[in-house]
PDB file of C-alpha atoms in Angstrom:
ATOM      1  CA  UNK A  45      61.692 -29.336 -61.912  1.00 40.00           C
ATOM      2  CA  UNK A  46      61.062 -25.602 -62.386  1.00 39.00           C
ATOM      3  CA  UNK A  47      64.481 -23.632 -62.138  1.00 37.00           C
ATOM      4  CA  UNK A  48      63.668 -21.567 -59.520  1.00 41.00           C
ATOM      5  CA  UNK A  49      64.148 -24.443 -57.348  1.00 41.00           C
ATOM      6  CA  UNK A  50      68.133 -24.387 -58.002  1.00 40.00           C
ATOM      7  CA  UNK A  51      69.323 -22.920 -54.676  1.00 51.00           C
ATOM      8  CA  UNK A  52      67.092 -26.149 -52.515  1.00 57.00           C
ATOM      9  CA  UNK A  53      69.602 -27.866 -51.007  1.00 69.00           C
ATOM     10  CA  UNK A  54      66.865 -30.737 -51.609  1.00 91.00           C
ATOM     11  CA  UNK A  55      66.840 -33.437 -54.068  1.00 94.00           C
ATOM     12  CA  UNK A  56      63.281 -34.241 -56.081  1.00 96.00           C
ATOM     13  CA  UNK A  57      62.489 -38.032 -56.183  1.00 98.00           C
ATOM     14  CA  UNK A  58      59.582 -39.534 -57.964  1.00 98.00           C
ATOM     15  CA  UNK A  59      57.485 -42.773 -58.182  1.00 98.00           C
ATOM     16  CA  UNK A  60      60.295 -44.687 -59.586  1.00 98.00           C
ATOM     17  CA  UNK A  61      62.976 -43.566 -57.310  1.00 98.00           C
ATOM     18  CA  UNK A  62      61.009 -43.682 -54.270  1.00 98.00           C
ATOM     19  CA  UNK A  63      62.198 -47.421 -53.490  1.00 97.00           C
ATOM     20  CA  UNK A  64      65.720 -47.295 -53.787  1.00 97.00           C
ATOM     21  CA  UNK A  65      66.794 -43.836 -52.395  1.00 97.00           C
ATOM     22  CA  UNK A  66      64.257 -44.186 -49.051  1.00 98.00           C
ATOM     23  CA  UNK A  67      63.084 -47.596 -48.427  1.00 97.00           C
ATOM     24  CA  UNK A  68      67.045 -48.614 -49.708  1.00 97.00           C
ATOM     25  CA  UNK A  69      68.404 -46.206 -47.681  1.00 95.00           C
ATOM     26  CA  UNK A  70      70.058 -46.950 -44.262  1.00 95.00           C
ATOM     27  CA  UNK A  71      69.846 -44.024 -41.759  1.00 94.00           C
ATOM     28  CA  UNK A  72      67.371 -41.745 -41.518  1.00 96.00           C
ATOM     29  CA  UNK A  73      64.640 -39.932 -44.438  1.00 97.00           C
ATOM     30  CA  UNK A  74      62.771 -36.902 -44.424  1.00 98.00           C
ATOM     31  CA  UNK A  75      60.329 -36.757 -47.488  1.00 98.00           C
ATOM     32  CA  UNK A  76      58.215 -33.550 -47.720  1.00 98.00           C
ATOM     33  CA  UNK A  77      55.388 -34.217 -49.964  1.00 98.00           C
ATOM     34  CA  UNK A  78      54.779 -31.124 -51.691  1.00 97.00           C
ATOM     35  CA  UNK A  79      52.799 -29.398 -54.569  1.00 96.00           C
ATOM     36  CA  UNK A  80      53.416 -26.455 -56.680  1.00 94.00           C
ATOM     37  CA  UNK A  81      50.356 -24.909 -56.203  1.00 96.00           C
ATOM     38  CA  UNK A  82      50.464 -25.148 -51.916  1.00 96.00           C
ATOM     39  CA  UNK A  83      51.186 -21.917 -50.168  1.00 96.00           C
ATOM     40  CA  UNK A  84      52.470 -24.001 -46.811  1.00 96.00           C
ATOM     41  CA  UNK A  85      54.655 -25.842 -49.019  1.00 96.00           C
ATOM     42  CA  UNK A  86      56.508 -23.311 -49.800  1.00 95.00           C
ATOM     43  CA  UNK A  87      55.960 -22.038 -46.542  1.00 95.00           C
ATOM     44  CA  UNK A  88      58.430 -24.642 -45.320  1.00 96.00           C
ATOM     45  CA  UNK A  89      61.193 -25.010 -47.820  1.00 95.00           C
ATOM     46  CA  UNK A  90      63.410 -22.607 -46.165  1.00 95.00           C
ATOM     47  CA  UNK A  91      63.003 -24.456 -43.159  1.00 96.00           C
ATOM     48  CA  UNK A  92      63.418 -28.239 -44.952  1.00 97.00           C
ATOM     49  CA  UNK A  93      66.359 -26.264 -46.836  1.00 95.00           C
ATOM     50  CA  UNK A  94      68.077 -25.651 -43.410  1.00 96.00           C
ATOM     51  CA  UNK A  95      67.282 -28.773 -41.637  1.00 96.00           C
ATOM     52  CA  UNK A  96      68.762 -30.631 -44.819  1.00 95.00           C
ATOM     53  CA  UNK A  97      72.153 -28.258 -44.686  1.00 94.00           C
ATOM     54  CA  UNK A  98      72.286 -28.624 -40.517  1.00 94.00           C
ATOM     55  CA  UNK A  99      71.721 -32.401 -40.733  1.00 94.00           C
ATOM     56  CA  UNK A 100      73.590 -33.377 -43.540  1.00 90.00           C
ATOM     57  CA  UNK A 101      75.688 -36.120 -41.973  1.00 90.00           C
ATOM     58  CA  UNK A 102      72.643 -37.497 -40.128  1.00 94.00           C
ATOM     59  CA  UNK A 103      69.392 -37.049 -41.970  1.00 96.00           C
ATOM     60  CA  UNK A 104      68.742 -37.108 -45.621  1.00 96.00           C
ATOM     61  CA  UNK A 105      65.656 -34.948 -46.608  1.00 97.00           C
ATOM     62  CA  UNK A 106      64.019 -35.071 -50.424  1.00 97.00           C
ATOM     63  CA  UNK A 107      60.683 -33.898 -51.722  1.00 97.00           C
ATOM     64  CA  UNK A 108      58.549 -35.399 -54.116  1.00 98.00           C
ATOM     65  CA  UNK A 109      55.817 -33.583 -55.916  1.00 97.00           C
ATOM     66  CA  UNK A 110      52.064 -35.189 -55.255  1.00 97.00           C
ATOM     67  CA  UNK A 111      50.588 -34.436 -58.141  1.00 97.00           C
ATOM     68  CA  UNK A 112      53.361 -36.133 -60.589  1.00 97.00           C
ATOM     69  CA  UNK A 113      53.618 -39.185 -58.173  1.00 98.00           C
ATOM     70  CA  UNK A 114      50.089 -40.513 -57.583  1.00 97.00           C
ATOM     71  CA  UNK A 115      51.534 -44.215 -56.947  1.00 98.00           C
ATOM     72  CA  UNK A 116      53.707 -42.840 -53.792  1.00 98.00           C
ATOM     73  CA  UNK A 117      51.043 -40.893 -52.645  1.00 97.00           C
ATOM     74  CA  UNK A 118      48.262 -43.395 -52.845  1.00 97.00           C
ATOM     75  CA  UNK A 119      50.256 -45.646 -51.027  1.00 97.00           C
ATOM     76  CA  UNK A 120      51.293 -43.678 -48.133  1.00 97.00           C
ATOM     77  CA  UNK A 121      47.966 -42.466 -48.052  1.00 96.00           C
ATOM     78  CA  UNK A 122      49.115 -38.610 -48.340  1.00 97.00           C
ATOM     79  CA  UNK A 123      45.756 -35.955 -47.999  1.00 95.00           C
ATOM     80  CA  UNK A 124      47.127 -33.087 -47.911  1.00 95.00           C
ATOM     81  CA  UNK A 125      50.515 -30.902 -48.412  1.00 96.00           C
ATOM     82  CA  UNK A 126      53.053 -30.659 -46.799  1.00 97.00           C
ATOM     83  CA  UNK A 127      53.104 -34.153 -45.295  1.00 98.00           C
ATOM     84  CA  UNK A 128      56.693 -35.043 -44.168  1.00 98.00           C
ATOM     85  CA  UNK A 129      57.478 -38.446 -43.584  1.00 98.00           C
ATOM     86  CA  UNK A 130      60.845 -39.639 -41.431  1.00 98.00           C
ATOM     87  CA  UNK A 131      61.767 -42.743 -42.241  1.00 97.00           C
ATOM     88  CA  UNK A 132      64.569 -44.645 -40.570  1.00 96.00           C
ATOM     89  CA  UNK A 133      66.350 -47.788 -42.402  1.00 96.00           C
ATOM     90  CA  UNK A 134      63.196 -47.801 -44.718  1.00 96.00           C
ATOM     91  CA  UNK A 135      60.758 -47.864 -41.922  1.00 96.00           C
ATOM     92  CA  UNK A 136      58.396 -44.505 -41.317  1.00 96.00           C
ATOM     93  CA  UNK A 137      58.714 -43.488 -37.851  1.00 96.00           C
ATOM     94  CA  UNK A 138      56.605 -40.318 -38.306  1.00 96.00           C
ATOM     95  CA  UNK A 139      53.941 -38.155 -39.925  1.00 97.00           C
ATOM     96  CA  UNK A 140      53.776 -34.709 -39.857  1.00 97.00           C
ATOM     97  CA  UNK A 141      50.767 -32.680 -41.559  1.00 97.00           C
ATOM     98  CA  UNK A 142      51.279 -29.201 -42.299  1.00 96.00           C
ATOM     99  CA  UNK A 143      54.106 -26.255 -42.152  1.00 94.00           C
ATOM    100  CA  UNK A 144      55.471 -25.437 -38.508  1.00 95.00           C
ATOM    101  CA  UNK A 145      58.734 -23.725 -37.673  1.00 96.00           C
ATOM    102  CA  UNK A 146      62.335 -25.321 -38.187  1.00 96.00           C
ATOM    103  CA  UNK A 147      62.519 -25.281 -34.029  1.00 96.00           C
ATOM    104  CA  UNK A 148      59.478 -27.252 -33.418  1.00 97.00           C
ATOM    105  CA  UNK A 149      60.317 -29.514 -36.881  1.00 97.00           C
ATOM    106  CA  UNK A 150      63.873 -30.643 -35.114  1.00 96.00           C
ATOM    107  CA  UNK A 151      61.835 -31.061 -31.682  1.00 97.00           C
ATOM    108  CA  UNK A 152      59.317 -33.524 -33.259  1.00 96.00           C
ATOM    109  CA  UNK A 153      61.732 -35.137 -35.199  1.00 96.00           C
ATOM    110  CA  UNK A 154      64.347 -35.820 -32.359  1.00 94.00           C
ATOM    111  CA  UNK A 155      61.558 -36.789 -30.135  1.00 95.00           C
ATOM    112  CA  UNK A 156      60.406 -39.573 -32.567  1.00 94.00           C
ATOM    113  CA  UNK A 157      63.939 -40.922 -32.567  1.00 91.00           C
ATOM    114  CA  UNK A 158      63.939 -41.052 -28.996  1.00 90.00           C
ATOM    115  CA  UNK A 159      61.435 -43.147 -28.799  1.00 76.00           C
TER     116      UNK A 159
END
């Protein structure tokens, strides 16, 4: 990870951790897939940042970088960045593609756990 990542309240996974920390994981999973190189990606850390902080208790939120992770990404059939994935008890619930505001983020997600 580069180091001016340090203040992302946001852990990295990768290929290999991928299983155990959301599939293993009871409760709920955000994972933004993300690049370096992606404007909206960056775009929506702040907001990932303070949806991780809010939620803490309740929703676990990581990132894991596309182009280091081609096995995750091939198998969730990601196409473009940011996708963010909610998963609940290992399960995805939802797909988002692209950067939108913390506001409509929480709607979508609460919505999808409604259901």
């Amino acid at each position: 990870m580069t180091a001016h990542h340090s203040e992302t309240a946001i852990a990295a996974i990768t290929d290999d951790t991928f299983e155990p920390m959301v599939l293993g994981h009871p409760g709920l999973v955000l994972v933004d897939f993300t690049a370096e190189w992606c404007p909206p990606c960056r775009m929506i850390r702040p907001v990932l940042d303070a949806i991780a902080s809010e939620r803490s208790g309740t929703l676990t939120v990581y990132q894991i970088d596309t182009d280091e992770n081609p096995r995750t990404v091939a198998e969730y059939r990601i196409l473009s960045q940011p996708t963010l994935m909610l998963f609940r008890d290992g399960r995805p619930l939802l797909t988002l593609v692209g950067a939108r505001s913390k506001t409509k983020l929480l709607a979508e997600i609460d919505a999808a756990l409604r259901d």
